[in-house]
PDB file of C-alpha atoms in Angstrom:
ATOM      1  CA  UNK A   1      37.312  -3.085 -24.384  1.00 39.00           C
ATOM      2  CA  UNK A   2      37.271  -5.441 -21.343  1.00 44.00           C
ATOM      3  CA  UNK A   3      39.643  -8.097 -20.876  1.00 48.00           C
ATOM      4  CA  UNK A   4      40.197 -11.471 -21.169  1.00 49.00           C
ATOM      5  CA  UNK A   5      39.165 -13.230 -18.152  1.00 54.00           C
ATOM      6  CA  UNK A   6      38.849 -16.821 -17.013  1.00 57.00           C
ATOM      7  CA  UNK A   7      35.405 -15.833 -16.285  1.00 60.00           C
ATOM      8  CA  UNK A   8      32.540 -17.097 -18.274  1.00 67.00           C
ATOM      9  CA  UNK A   9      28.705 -15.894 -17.889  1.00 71.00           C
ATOM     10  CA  UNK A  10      27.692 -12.379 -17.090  1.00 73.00           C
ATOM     11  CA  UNK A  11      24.022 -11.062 -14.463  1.00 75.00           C
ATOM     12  CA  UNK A  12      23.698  -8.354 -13.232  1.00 75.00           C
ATOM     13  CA  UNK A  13      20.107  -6.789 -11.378  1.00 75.00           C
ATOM     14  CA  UNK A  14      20.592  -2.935  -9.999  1.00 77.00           C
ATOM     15  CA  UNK A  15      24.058  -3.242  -8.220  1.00 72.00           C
ATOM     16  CA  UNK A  16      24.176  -6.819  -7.534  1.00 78.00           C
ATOM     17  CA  UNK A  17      26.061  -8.824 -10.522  1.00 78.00           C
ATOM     18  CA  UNK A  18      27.650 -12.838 -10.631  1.00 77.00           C
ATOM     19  CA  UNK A  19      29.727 -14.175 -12.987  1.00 77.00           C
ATOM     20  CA  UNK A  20      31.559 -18.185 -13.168  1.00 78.00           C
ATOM     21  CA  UNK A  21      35.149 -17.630 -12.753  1.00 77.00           C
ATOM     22  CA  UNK A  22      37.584 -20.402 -11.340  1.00 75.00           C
ATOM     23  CA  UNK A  23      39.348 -17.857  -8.843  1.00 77.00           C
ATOM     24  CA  UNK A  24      38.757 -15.297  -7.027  1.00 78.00           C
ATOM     25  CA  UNK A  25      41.729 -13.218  -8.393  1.00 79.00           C
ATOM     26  CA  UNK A  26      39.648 -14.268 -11.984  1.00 78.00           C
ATOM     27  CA  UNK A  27      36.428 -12.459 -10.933  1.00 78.00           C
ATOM     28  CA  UNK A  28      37.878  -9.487  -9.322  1.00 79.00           C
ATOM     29  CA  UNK A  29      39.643  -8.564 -13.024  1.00 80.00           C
ATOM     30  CA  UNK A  30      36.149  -9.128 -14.324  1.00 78.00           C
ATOM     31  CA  UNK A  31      34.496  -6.891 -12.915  1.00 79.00           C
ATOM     32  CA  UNK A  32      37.505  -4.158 -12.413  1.00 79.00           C
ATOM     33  CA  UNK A  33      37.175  -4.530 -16.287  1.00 80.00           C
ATOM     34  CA  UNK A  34      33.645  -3.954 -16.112  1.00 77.00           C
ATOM     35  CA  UNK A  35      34.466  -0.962 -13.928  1.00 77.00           C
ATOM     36  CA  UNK A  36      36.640   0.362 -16.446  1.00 77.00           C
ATOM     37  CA  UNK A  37      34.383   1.205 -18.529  1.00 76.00           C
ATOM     38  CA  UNK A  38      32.636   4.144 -16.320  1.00 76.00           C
ATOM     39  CA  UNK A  39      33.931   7.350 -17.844  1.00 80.00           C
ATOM     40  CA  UNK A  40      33.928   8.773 -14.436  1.00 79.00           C
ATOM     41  CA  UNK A  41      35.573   5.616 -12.608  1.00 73.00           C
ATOM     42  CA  UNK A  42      33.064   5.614  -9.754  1.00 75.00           C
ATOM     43  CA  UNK A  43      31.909   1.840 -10.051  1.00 74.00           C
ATOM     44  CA  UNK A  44      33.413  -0.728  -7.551  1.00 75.00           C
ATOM     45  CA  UNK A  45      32.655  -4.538  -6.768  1.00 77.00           C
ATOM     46  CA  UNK A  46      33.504  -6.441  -3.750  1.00 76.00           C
ATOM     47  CA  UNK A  47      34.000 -10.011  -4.494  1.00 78.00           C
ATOM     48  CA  UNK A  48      32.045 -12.385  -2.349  1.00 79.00           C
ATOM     49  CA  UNK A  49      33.718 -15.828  -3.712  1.00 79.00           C
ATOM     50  CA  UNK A  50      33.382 -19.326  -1.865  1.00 79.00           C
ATOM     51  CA  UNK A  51      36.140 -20.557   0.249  1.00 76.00           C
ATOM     52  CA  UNK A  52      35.471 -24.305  -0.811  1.00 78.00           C
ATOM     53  CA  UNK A  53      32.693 -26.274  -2.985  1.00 75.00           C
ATOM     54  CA  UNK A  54      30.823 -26.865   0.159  1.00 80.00           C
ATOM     55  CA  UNK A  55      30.302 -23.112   0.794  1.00 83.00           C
ATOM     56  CA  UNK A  56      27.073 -20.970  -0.350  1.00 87.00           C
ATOM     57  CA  UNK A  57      27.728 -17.184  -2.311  1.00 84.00           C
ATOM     58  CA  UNK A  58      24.697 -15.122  -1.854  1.00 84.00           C
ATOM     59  CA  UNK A  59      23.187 -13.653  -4.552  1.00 81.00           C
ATOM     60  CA  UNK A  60      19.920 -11.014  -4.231  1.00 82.00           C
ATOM     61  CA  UNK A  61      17.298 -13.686  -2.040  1.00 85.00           C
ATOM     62  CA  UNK A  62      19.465 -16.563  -2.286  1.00 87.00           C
ATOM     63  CA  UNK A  63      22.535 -18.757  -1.920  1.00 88.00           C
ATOM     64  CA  UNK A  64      24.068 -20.609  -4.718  1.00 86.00           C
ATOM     65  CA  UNK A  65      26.985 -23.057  -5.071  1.00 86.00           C
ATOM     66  CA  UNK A  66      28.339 -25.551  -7.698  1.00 82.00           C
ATOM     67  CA  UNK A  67      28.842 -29.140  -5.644  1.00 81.00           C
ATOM     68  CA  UNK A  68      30.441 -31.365  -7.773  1.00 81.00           C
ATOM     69  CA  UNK A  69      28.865 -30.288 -11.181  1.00 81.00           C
ATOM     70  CA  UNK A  70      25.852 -29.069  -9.945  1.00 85.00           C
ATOM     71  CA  UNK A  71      24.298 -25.788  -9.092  1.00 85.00           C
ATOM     72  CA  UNK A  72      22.475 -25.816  -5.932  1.00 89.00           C
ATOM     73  CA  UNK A  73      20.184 -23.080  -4.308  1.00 91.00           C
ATOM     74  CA  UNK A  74      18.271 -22.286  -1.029  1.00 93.00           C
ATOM     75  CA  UNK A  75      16.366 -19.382   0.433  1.00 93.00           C
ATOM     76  CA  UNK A  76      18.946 -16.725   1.835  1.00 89.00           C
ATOM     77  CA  UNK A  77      18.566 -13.502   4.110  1.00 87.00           C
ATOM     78  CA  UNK A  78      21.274 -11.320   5.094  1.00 82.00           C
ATOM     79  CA  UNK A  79      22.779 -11.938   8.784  1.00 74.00           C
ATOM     80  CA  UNK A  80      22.724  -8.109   9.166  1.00 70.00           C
ATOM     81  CA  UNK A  81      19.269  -7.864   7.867  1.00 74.00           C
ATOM     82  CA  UNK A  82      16.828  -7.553  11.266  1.00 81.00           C
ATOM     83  CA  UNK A  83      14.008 -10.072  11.860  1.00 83.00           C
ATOM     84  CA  UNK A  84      11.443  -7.855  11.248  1.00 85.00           C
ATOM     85  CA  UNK A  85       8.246  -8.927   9.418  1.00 89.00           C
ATOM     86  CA  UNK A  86       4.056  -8.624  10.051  1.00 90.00           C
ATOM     87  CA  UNK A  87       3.939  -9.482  13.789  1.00 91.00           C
ATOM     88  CA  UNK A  88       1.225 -11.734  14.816  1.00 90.00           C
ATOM     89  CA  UNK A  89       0.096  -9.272  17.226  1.00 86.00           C
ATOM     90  CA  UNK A  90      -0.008  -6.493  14.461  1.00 86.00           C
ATOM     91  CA  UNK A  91      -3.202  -4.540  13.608  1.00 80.00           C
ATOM     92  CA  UNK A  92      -3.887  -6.624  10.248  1.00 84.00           C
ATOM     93  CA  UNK A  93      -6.845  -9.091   9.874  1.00 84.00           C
ATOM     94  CA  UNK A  94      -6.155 -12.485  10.210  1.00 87.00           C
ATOM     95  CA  UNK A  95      -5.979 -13.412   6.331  1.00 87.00           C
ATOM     96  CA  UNK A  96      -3.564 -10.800   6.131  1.00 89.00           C
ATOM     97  CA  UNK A  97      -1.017 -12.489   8.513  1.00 92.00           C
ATOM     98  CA  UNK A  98      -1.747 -16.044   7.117  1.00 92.00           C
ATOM     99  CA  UNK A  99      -1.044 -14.782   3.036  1.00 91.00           C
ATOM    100  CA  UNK A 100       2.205 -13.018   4.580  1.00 92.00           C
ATOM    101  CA  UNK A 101       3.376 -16.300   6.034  1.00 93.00           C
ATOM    102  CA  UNK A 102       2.690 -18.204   3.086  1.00 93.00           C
ATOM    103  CA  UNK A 103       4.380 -15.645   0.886  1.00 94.00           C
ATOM    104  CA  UNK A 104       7.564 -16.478   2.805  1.00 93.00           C
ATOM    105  CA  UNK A 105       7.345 -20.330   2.418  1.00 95.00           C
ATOM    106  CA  UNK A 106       6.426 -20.465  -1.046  1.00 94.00           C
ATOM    107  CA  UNK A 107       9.303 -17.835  -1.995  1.00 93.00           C
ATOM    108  CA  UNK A 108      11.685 -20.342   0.377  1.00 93.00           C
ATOM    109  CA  UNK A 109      10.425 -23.392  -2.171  1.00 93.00           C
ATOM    110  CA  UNK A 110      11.135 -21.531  -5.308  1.00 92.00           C
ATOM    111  CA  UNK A 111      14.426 -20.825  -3.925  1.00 91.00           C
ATOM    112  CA  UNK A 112      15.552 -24.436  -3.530  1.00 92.00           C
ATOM    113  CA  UNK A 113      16.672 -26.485  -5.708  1.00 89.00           C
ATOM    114  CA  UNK A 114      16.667 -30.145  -3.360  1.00 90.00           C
ATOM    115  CA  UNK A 115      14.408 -31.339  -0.497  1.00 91.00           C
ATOM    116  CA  UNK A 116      17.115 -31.141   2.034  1.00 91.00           C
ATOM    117  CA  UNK A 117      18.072 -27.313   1.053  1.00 92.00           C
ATOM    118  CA  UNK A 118      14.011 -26.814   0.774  1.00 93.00           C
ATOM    119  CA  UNK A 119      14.277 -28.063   4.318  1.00 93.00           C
ATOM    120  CA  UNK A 120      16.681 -25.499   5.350  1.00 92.00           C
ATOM    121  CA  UNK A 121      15.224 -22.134   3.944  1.00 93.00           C
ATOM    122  CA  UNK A 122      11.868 -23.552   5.308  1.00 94.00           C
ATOM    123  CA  UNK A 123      14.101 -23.328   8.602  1.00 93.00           C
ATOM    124  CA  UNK A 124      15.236 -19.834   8.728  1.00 92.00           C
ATOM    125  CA  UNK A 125      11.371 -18.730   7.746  1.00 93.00           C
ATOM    126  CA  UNK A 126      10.571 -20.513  10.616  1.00 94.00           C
ATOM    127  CA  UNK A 127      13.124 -18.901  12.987  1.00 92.00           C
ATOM    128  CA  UNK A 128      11.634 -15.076  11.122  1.00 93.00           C
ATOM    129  CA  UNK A 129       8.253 -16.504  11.815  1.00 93.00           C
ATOM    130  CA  UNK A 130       8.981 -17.199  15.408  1.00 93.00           C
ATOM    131  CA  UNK A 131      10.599 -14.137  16.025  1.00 92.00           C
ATOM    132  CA  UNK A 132       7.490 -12.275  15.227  1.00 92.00           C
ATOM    133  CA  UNK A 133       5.170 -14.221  17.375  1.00 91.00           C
ATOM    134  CA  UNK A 134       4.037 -16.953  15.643  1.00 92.00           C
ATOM    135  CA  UNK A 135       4.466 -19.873  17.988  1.00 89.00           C
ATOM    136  CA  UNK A 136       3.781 -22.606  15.069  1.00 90.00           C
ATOM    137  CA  UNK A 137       4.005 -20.922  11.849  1.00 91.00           C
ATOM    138  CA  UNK A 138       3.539 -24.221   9.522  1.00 91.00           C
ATOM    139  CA  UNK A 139       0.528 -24.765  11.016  1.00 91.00           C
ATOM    140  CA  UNK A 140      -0.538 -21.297  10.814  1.00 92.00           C
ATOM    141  CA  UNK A 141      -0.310 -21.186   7.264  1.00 89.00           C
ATOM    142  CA  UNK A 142      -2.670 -24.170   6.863  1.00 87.00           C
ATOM    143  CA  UNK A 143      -5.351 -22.546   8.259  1.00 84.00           C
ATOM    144  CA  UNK A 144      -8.744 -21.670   6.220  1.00 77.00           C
ATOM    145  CA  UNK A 145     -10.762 -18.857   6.697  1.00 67.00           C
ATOM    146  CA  UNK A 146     -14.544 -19.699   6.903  1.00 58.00           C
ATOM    147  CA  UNK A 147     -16.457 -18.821   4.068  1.00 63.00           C
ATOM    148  CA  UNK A 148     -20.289 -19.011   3.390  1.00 56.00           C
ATOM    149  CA  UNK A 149     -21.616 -19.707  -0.286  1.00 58.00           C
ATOM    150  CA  UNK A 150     -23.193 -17.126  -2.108  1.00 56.00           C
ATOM    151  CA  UNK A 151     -26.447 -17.648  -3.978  1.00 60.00           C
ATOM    152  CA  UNK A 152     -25.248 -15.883  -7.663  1.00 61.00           C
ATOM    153  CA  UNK A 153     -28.847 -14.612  -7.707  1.00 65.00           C
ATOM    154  CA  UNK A 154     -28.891 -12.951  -4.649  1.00 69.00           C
ATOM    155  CA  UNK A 155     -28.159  -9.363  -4.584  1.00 83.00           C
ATOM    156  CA  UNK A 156     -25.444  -8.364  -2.085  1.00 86.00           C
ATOM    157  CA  UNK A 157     -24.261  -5.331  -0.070  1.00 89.00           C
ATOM    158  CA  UNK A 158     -20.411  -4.411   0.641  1.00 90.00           C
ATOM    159  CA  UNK A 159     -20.276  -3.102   4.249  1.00 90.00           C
ATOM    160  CA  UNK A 160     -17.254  -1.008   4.800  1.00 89.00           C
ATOM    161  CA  UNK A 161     -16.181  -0.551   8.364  1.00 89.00           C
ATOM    162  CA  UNK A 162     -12.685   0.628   9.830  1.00 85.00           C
ATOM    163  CA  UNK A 163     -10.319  -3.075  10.711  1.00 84.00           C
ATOM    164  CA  UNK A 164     -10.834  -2.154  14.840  1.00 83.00           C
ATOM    165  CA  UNK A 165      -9.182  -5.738  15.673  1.00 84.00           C
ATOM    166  CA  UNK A 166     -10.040  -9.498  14.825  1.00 83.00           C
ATOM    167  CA  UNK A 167     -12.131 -10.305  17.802  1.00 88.00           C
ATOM    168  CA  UNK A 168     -14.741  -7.154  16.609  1.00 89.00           C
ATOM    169  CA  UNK A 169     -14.762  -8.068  12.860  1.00 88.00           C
ATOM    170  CA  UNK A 170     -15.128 -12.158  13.543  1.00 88.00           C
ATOM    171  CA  UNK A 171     -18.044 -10.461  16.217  1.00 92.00           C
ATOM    172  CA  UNK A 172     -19.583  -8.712  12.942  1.00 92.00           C
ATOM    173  CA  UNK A 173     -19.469 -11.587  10.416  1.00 90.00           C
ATOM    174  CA  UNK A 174     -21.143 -14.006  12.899  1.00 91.00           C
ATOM    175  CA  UNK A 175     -23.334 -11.429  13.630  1.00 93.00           C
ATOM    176  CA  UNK A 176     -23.835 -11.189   9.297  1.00 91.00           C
ATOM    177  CA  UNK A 177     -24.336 -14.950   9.114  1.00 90.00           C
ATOM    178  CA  UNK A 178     -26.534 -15.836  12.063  1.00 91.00           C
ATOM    179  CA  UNK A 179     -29.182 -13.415  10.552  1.00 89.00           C
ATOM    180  CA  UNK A 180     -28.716 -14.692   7.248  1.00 87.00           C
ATOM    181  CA  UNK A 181     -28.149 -10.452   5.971  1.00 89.00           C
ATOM    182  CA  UNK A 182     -26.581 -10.475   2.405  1.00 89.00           C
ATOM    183  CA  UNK A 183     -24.056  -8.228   3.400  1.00 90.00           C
ATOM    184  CA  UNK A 184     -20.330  -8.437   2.657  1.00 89.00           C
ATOM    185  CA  UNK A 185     -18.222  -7.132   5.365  1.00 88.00           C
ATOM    186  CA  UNK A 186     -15.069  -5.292   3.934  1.00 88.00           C
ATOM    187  CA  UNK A 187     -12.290  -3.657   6.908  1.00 86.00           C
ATOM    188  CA  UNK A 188     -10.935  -0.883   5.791  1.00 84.00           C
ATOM    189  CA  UNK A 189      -7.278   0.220   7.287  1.00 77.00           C
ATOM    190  CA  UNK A 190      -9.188   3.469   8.360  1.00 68.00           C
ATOM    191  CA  UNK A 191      -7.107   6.867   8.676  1.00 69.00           C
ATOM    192  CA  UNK A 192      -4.030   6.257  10.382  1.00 68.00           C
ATOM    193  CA  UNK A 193      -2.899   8.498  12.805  1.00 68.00           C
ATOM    194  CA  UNK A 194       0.418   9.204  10.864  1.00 68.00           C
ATOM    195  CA  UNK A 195      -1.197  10.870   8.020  1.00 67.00           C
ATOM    196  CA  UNK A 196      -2.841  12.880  10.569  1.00 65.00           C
ATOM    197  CA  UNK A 197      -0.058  14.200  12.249  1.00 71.00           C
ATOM    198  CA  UNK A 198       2.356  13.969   9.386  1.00 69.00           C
ATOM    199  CA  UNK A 199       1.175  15.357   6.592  1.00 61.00           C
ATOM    200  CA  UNK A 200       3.421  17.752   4.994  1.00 61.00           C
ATOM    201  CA  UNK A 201       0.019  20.386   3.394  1.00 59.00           C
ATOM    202  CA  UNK A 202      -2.507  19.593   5.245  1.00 54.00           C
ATOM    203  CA  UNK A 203      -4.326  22.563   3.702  1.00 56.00           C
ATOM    204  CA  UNK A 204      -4.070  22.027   0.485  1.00 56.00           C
ATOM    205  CA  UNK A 205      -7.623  20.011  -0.068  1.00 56.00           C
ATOM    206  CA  UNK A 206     -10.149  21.837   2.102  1.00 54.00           C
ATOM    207  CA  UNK A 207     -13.053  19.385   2.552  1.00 58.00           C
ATOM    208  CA  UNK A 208     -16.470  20.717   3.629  1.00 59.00           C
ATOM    209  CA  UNK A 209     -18.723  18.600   5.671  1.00 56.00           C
ATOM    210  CA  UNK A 210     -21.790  19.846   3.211  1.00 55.00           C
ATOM    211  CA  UNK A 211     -23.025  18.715  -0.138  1.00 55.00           C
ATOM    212  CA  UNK A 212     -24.080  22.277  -0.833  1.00 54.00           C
ATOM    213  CA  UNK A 213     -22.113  24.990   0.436  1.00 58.00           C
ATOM    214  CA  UNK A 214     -22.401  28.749  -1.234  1.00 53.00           C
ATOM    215  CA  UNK A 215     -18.960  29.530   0.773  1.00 53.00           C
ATOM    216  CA  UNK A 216     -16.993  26.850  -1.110  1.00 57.00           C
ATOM    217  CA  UNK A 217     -17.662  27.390  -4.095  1.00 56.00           C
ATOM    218  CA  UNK A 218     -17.376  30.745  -3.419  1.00 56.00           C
ATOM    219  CA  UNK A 219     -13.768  30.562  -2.514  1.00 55.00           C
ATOM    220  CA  UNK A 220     -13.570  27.997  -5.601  1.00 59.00           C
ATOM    221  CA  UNK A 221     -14.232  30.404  -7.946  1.00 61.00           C
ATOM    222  CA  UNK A 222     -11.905  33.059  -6.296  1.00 63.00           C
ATOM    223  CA  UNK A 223      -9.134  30.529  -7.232  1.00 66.00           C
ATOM    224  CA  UNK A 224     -10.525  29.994 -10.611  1.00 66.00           C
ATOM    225  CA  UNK A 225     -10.379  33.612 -11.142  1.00 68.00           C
ATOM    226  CA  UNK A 226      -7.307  34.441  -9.813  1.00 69.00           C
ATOM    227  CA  UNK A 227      -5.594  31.428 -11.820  1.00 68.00           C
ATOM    228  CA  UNK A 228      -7.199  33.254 -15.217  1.00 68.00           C
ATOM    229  CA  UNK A 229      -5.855  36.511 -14.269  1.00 67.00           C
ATOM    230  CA  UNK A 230      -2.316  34.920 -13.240  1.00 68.00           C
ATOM    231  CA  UNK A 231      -2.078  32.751 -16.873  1.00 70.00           C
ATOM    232  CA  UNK A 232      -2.774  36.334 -18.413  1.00 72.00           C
ATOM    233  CA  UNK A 233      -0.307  38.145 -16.807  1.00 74.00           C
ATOM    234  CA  UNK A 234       2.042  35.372 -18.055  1.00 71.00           C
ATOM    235  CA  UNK A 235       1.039  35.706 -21.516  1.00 71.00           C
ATOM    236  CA  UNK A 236       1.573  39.474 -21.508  1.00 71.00           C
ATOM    237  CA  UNK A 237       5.277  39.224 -20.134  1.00 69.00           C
ATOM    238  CA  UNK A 238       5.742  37.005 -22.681  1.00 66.00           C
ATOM    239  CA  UNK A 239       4.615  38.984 -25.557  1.00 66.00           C
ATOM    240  CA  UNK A 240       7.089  42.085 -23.843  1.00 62.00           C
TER     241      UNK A 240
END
């Protein structure tokens, strides 16, 4: 059974667990308890506690702490962790980049628990932001993508073409809207050239460039009837 601890309160999520504890000597017996129980004694915790009531403990994508009564949060990111996100010079379309951005601020919000700490994760997305190119990235995220209204009644077409870069896909849709076509343009990722070069059986889907080919289905039923005579060879060592 485990022990009794000062500790009150038990999370855990994959190999990241908190407890409330008022020591640090408290929450290390906790969790060697919890240890304890493995039948094969392979589970170990390292004890991140705070130094004071001013300090942050980080927990999964944020930092917590109990100041005077209260618990406070704020957006959190590892200092080993690199700054590495969608660079604004990546091969993405542009409302790509923009949801990305906004993905990071609106996790940063949920995170915090005050203006001032809101203030502070809404920093370090800025420095990640920065890092990757974006010179202003609040602004960036306020920006609206140009949309026409659709007539309901109208019958449209979904183009899909290969993403080549923004400047040739804004070239299309103005293109699209200054002759009125009811065409919606899709951009496609395209076939990248590390599935080309990468792929581990390349041979295992033979594609033919022709709807109707005699040799294909040729060779298709070869394998049809070579998988028949295989399953009754199968059957007949089993019956031995």
């Amino acid at each position: 059974a485990v022990v009794s601890t000062q500790s009150t309160g038990y999370g855990r999520y994959i190999d990241d667990a908190y407890t409330v504890a008022t020591s640090e000597g408290s929450a290390q017996q906790f969790f060697d308890a919890i240890g304890l129980q493995d039948p094969d004694q392979r589970i170990s915790w390292e004890v991140d506690y705070p130094v004071s009531e001013d300090t942050f403990t980080p927990f999964l994508g944020s930092a917590v702490r109990v100041h005077n009564g209260v618990v406070e949060s704020k957006f959190y990111r590892k200092g080993t962790r690199k700054d590495i996100a969608l660079h604004h010079r990546s091969h993405h379309p542009l409302e790509t980049k923009i949801q990305t951005a906004r993905n990071f601020y609106s996790t940063a919000e949920q995170s915090s628990s005050s203006a001032e700490l809101l203030e502070q994760s809404f920093e370090i997305v800025d420095r990640l932001l920065v890092a990757n190119g974006y010179e202003n990235p609040r602004e960036f995220v306020k920006r609206r993508t140009p949309r026409k209204p659709t007539n309901k009644t109208e019958t449209r077409v979904c183009l899909k073409l290969p993403y080549v870069s923004e400047t040739v896909s804004c070239e299309i849709r103005k293109f699209i809207v200054r002759k009125s076509l009811p065409i919606d343009l899709v951009c496609t990722p395209g076939i990248k050239l590390r599935s080309v070069l990468c792929s581990s059986r390349p041979e295992d889907k033979p594609s033919c460039s022709r709807d109707v080919c005699k040799i294909c289905r040729g060779l298709q039923a070869e394998e049809m009837e070579k998988k028949k005579v295989g399953e009754e060879e199968k059957k007949k060592k089993k019956k031995k």
